[in-house]
Amino acid sequence: MSSLPNNPELRLNDRGGTVGPFGRSRPLTLAAAAPPRTGGKKTHPGKAILAGGIAGGIEICITFPTEYVKTQLQLDERAAKPLYRGPIHCVKLTVKEHGARGLYRGLSPLIYGSIPKSAVRFGANEALKTRWRDSHNGALSKTGSLMCGLGAGVSEAILAVTPMETVKVKFINDQTSAKPQYKGFFHGLRHIIKTSGIRGTYQGLSATIMKQGSNQAIRFFVMDSLRDWYRGDDPNKYINPLITACFGGFAGAASVFGNTPLDVIKTRMQGLDAHKYKNTWDCAVKIWKHEGAKAFYKGTLPRLSRVCLDVALVFVIYEEVVKVLNKAWPTE
């Protein structure tokens, strides 16, 4: 039992509190009783990489049609007379010309890219959180959550997202042209490297770093904040997968409204007409000059629906896979 404060006039009552010299009960408080907030349970970075990769692969197979529509709308830059009147019209036109399978054109680059992207994202985030906790007495602050998310986004942008997104955008763009030149993902990749070198797969790097960095900073910050709010003073409180999905949807929506302009710029910088732009800033200026401010929010609706579903699915699948890995691969 913890010792009482150094006061001979205090004694324990039968409810575990103290009784002062005038008989008034007071609760016994211990200054060190409340542990620092740690942002929930820690996950081994190796488990995070594996679980993240599995979650990313499953998620993209479910949500790709919305990604296809979003990309088509953002590439439709004909200011005078756009081809598509909106997301529904884009879906109808695609199905009419290519059948339902047309909504899955360009899926292969995203499958190859989503697995390493999600693996790097969750692995980097957990590794950075571990380092942050180690240097801050085991606690993860709101600032720490934001910075670790930012670091995870920058890592995935450099190691996975930029080359795979460049190939994806060019592939989708090519498949909608009159005479497609790419026979498949690897043929398209070889063609891009042959004509533009490795640098050709890193078009729009700065825009992608800004987009992914802000994306993951917002998402992980919102997710960690909502988890902490839900758990209150019990960091081990169970969170139902449906609650996790709702939190993921909120996190995804926040990131969409926060950085869709960067997503539009990135898409233009990685399309077949990327040669028209000198750099990211030049791309932004030309979009503003020729198409107006509304162009920076093209594809917001399909992106919002996709990202909310995407983030909800990824976090739910990720956490469920981590639970399985914790049983099969004890690390603590």
XYZ file of C-alpha atoms in Angstrom:
332
model
C 0.000 0.000 0.000
C 1.244 3.521 -0.741
C 2.267 5.499 2.338
C 0.152 8.429 3.525
C 1.403 11.993 3.227
C 3.685 12.998 6.119
C 0.905 14.272 8.388
C 0.203 12.509 11.729
C -3.311 13.946 11.840
C -4.403 12.012 8.721
C -5.711 8.417 8.902
C -7.249 6.012 6.358
C -11.020 5.644 6.306
C -12.813 2.393 5.404
C -13.294 3.529 1.766
C -9.624 3.966 0.971
C -9.639 7.775 1.437
C -8.271 9.879 4.277
C -9.878 11.506 7.296
C -8.493 14.854 8.360
C -8.251 16.305 11.878
C -11.849 17.591 11.703
C -13.313 14.272 10.540
C -13.844 15.338 6.894
C -13.247 12.566 4.312
C -10.966 13.267 1.380
C -10.010 10.965 -1.551
C -6.479 9.664 -1.514
C -4.721 11.032 -4.630
C -1.432 9.780 -5.955
C 0.431 12.138 -8.283
C 2.060 9.341 -10.226
C -1.087 7.251 -10.689
C -1.979 8.492 -14.199
C 0.448 7.230 -16.864
C 1.340 9.473 -19.809
C -0.787 9.182 -22.932
C 0.903 6.868 -25.397
C -1.453 6.922 -28.379
C -2.617 3.332 -27.822
C -0.695 0.072 -28.060
C 2.610 -0.050 -29.896
C 2.907 -2.260 -32.977
C 6.185 -3.810 -34.090
C 7.300 -2.101 -37.367
C 7.712 -5.509 -39.026
C 4.097 -6.384 -38.293
C 3.042 -2.933 -39.484
C 4.796 -3.465 -42.831
C 3.195 -6.887 -43.386
C -0.278 -5.860 -42.213
C -0.097 -2.631 -44.205
C 0.788 -4.473 -47.414
C -2.090 -6.932 -47.025
C -4.555 -4.135 -46.233
C -3.430 -2.084 -49.226
C -3.840 -4.957 -51.681
C -7.366 -5.823 -50.533
C -8.510 -2.205 -50.384
C -7.512 -1.203 -53.917
C -9.390 -4.124 -55.484
C -12.577 -2.854 -53.819
C -12.230 0.880 -54.467
C -10.524 1.111 -57.881
C -13.584 2.151 -59.981
C -13.865 5.395 -58.008
C -10.128 6.010 -58.500
C -10.573 5.478 -62.240
C -13.422 8.017 -62.433
C -11.505 10.557 -60.333
C -8.440 10.296 -62.571
C -10.531 10.625 -65.735
C -12.223 13.792 -64.468
C -8.905 15.352 -63.452
C -7.330 14.573 -66.840
C -10.345 16.035 -68.662
C -8.849 19.523 -68.954
C -10.694 20.753 -72.041
C -11.945 24.058 -70.638
C -14.245 24.877 -73.592
C -16.119 21.588 -73.762
C -15.140 18.859 -71.273
C -15.813 15.277 -72.324
C -17.474 14.389 -69.020
C -20.298 16.313 -67.360
C -19.614 14.714 -63.996
C -18.789 11.413 -62.246
C -22.080 9.669 -63.146
C -21.714 10.666 -66.801
C -18.105 9.404 -66.760
C -19.257 6.004 -65.436
C -22.070 5.747 -68.015
C -19.797 6.672 -70.917
C -17.072 4.253 -69.804
C -19.496 1.330 -69.389
C -21.156 2.150 -72.726
C -17.850 2.132 -74.625
C -15.896 -0.555 -72.759
C -18.357 -2.452 -70.578
C -18.134 -2.771 -66.783
C -14.538 -3.999 -67.134
C -13.672 -0.546 -68.436
C -13.918 0.791 -64.889
C -10.999 -1.480 -63.979
C -8.626 -0.338 -66.735
C -5.330 0.592 -65.128
C -5.919 -1.585 -62.043
C -2.687 -3.563 -62.392
C -0.359 -0.601 -61.669
C -2.309 0.160 -58.508
C -2.222 -3.433 -57.271
C 1.554 -3.492 -57.768
C 1.805 -0.074 -56.128
C -0.733 -0.269 -53.288
C 0.941 -3.170 -51.509
C 4.384 -1.524 -51.104
C 2.785 1.920 -50.592
C 0.650 0.785 -47.670
C 3.479 -1.333 -46.264
C 5.889 1.630 -46.277
C 3.214 3.962 -44.843
C 2.324 1.872 -41.794
C 5.860 0.593 -41.257
C 7.337 4.111 -41.322
C 4.582 5.484 -39.100
C 5.106 2.829 -36.413
C 8.901 3.172 -36.595
C 8.664 6.957 -36.231
C 6.166 6.654 -33.372
C 8.545 4.296 -31.558
C 11.419 6.772 -31.916
C 9.192 9.645 -30.798
C 8.017 7.762 -27.691
C 11.589 6.753 -26.830
C 12.652 10.410 -26.840
C 9.540 11.741 -25.053
C 9.222 9.488 -21.984
C 6.937 6.998 -23.707
C 4.290 9.568 -24.650
C 2.976 10.422 -28.119
C 1.652 13.980 -28.257
C -0.665 15.479 -30.880
C 2.358 17.120 -32.471
C 4.121 13.763 -32.489
C 1.176 12.083 -34.199
C 1.113 14.820 -36.855
C 4.867 14.665 -37.504
C 4.977 10.850 -37.626
C 2.129 10.871 -40.140
C 3.972 13.468 -42.208
C 7.124 11.331 -42.176
C 5.144 8.256 -43.227
C 3.614 10.174 -46.145
C 6.956 11.510 -47.352
C 8.470 8.010 -47.115
C 5.733 6.394 -49.188
C 5.858 9.237 -51.729
C 9.558 8.690 -52.429
C 9.771 4.903 -52.160
C 6.491 3.786 -53.725
C 3.838 6.319 -54.666
C 5.559 8.559 -57.221
C 6.795 5.870 -59.655
C 3.634 3.774 -59.384
C 1.261 6.748 -59.638
C 3.133 8.066 -62.681
C 2.715 4.738 -64.472
C -0.925 4.478 -63.328
C -1.894 7.940 -64.594
C -0.086 7.459 -67.918
C -1.670 4.017 -68.325
C -5.227 5.281 -67.682
C -4.569 8.334 -69.878
C -3.228 6.091 -72.663
C -6.140 3.645 -72.507
C -8.601 6.465 -73.216
C -6.718 7.723 -76.283
C -7.750 6.806 -79.847
C -4.746 4.494 -80.326
C -3.479 3.104 -76.994
C 0.246 2.362 -77.087
C 0.600 0.405 -73.827
C -0.303 -3.298 -74.013
C -0.134 -3.752 -70.267
C 1.463 -2.491 -67.067
C 4.971 -3.855 -67.627
C 4.932 -2.912 -71.318
C 3.935 0.614 -70.303
C 6.659 0.716 -67.648
C 9.309 -0.412 -70.147
C 8.088 2.151 -72.692
C 8.234 4.996 -70.152
C 11.746 4.061 -68.989
C 12.918 3.597 -72.591
C 11.636 6.991 -73.737
C 12.134 9.055 -70.565
C 14.534 7.080 -68.384
C 14.032 6.358 -64.676
C 13.297 10.064 -64.242
C 10.194 9.490 -66.350
C 8.683 7.487 -63.490
C 9.377 10.307 -61.021
C 7.366 13.063 -62.665
C 5.585 15.270 -60.152
C 7.778 14.122 -57.231
C 7.527 17.393 -55.293
C 3.735 17.546 -55.749
C 3.455 13.895 -54.668
C 5.589 14.490 -51.562
C 3.394 17.460 -50.610
C 0.215 15.497 -51.314
C 1.192 12.274 -49.522
C 2.882 14.095 -46.653
C -0.199 16.217 -45.949
C -2.479 13.211 -46.579
C -0.921 10.988 -43.959
C -0.251 13.809 -41.498
C -3.975 14.618 -41.519
C -5.158 10.999 -41.524
C -2.949 9.651 -38.739
C -3.495 12.791 -36.641
C -7.290 12.517 -36.947
C -7.261 8.740 -36.341
C -5.005 9.003 -33.275
C -7.055 11.916 -31.900
C -10.359 10.080 -32.344
C -8.955 6.877 -30.812
C -7.636 8.790 -27.784
C -10.974 10.567 -27.383
C -12.897 7.278 -27.565
C -10.610 5.421 -25.154
C -10.535 8.226 -22.604
C -8.300 7.226 -19.683
C -8.089 3.550 -20.730
C -5.475 3.162 -23.531
C -6.327 -0.560 -23.805
C -10.070 -0.060 -24.346
C -11.395 -2.224 -27.204
C -12.540 -0.364 -30.327
C -15.129 -2.141 -32.471
C -14.142 -2.405 -36.182
C -17.272 -0.417 -37.116
C -16.078 2.436 -34.889
C -12.630 2.198 -36.490
C -14.271 2.379 -39.924
C -16.190 5.525 -38.933
C -13.017 7.140 -37.605
C -11.229 6.184 -40.827
C -14.003 7.762 -42.894
C -13.664 11.033 -40.963
C -9.877 10.963 -41.388
C -10.213 10.337 -45.117
C -12.719 13.161 -45.596
C -10.468 15.590 -43.724
C -7.537 14.747 -46.003
C -9.637 15.166 -49.172
C -10.815 18.659 -48.314
C -7.320 19.528 -47.127
C -5.314 18.623 -50.221
C -7.406 17.972 -53.357
C -5.680 20.903 -55.176
C -2.342 19.128 -54.673
C -3.881 15.910 -55.989
C -5.066 17.673 -59.168
C -1.612 19.192 -59.755
C 0.062 15.821 -59.150
C -2.264 14.091 -61.613
C -1.572 16.675 -64.333
C 2.186 16.438 -63.736
C 2.051 12.661 -64.231
C -0.269 12.531 -67.272
C 0.722 12.138 -70.920
C 0.604 15.943 -71.327
C 3.038 16.561 -68.468
C 5.542 18.020 -70.959
C 3.418 21.181 -71.088
C 4.482 22.070 -67.552
C 7.955 23.215 -66.508
C 7.461 22.253 -62.866
C 4.835 21.932 -60.147
C 4.424 25.695 -59.722
C 4.082 26.232 -63.480
C 1.392 23.540 -63.569
C -0.563 25.256 -60.785
C -0.310 28.658 -62.482
C -1.483 27.313 -65.861
C -4.443 25.486 -64.325
C -5.471 28.697 -62.538
C -4.958 30.838 -65.646
C -6.721 28.637 -68.195
C -9.352 26.795 -66.149
C -9.963 28.831 -63.020
C -10.006 27.994 -59.317
C -12.762 25.374 -59.685
C -10.359 23.170 -61.663
C -8.350 22.568 -58.475
C -11.320 20.688 -57.059
C -12.088 18.528 -60.091
C -12.790 14.959 -59.076
C -13.536 15.923 -55.452
C -16.787 13.938 -55.249
C -15.413 10.617 -56.583
C -12.212 11.181 -54.601
C -14.205 11.837 -51.425
C -16.233 8.646 -51.819
C -13.141 6.612 -52.677
C -10.877 8.017 -49.962
C -13.439 7.702 -47.158
C -14.021 4.061 -48.112
C -10.301 3.547 -48.736
C -9.117 4.866 -45.362
C -11.928 3.138 -43.465
C -11.135 -0.221 -45.101
C -7.373 0.095 -44.742
C -7.444 0.906 -41.026
C -9.984 -1.844 -40.254
C -8.140 -4.503 -42.282
C -4.775 -3.335 -40.927
C -5.846 -3.595 -37.292
C -7.517 -6.973 -37.785
C -4.387 -8.358 -39.497
C -2.231 -6.969 -36.663
C -4.398 -8.873 -34.154
C -3.762 -12.113 -36.055
C -0.034 -11.366 -36.288
C 0.159 -10.639 -32.545
C -1.031 -14.204 -31.893
C 1.201 -15.834 -34.517
C 4.245 -13.583 -34.016
C 4.723 -12.504 -30.371
C 7.175 -9.582 -30.165
C 6.684 -8.307 -26.614
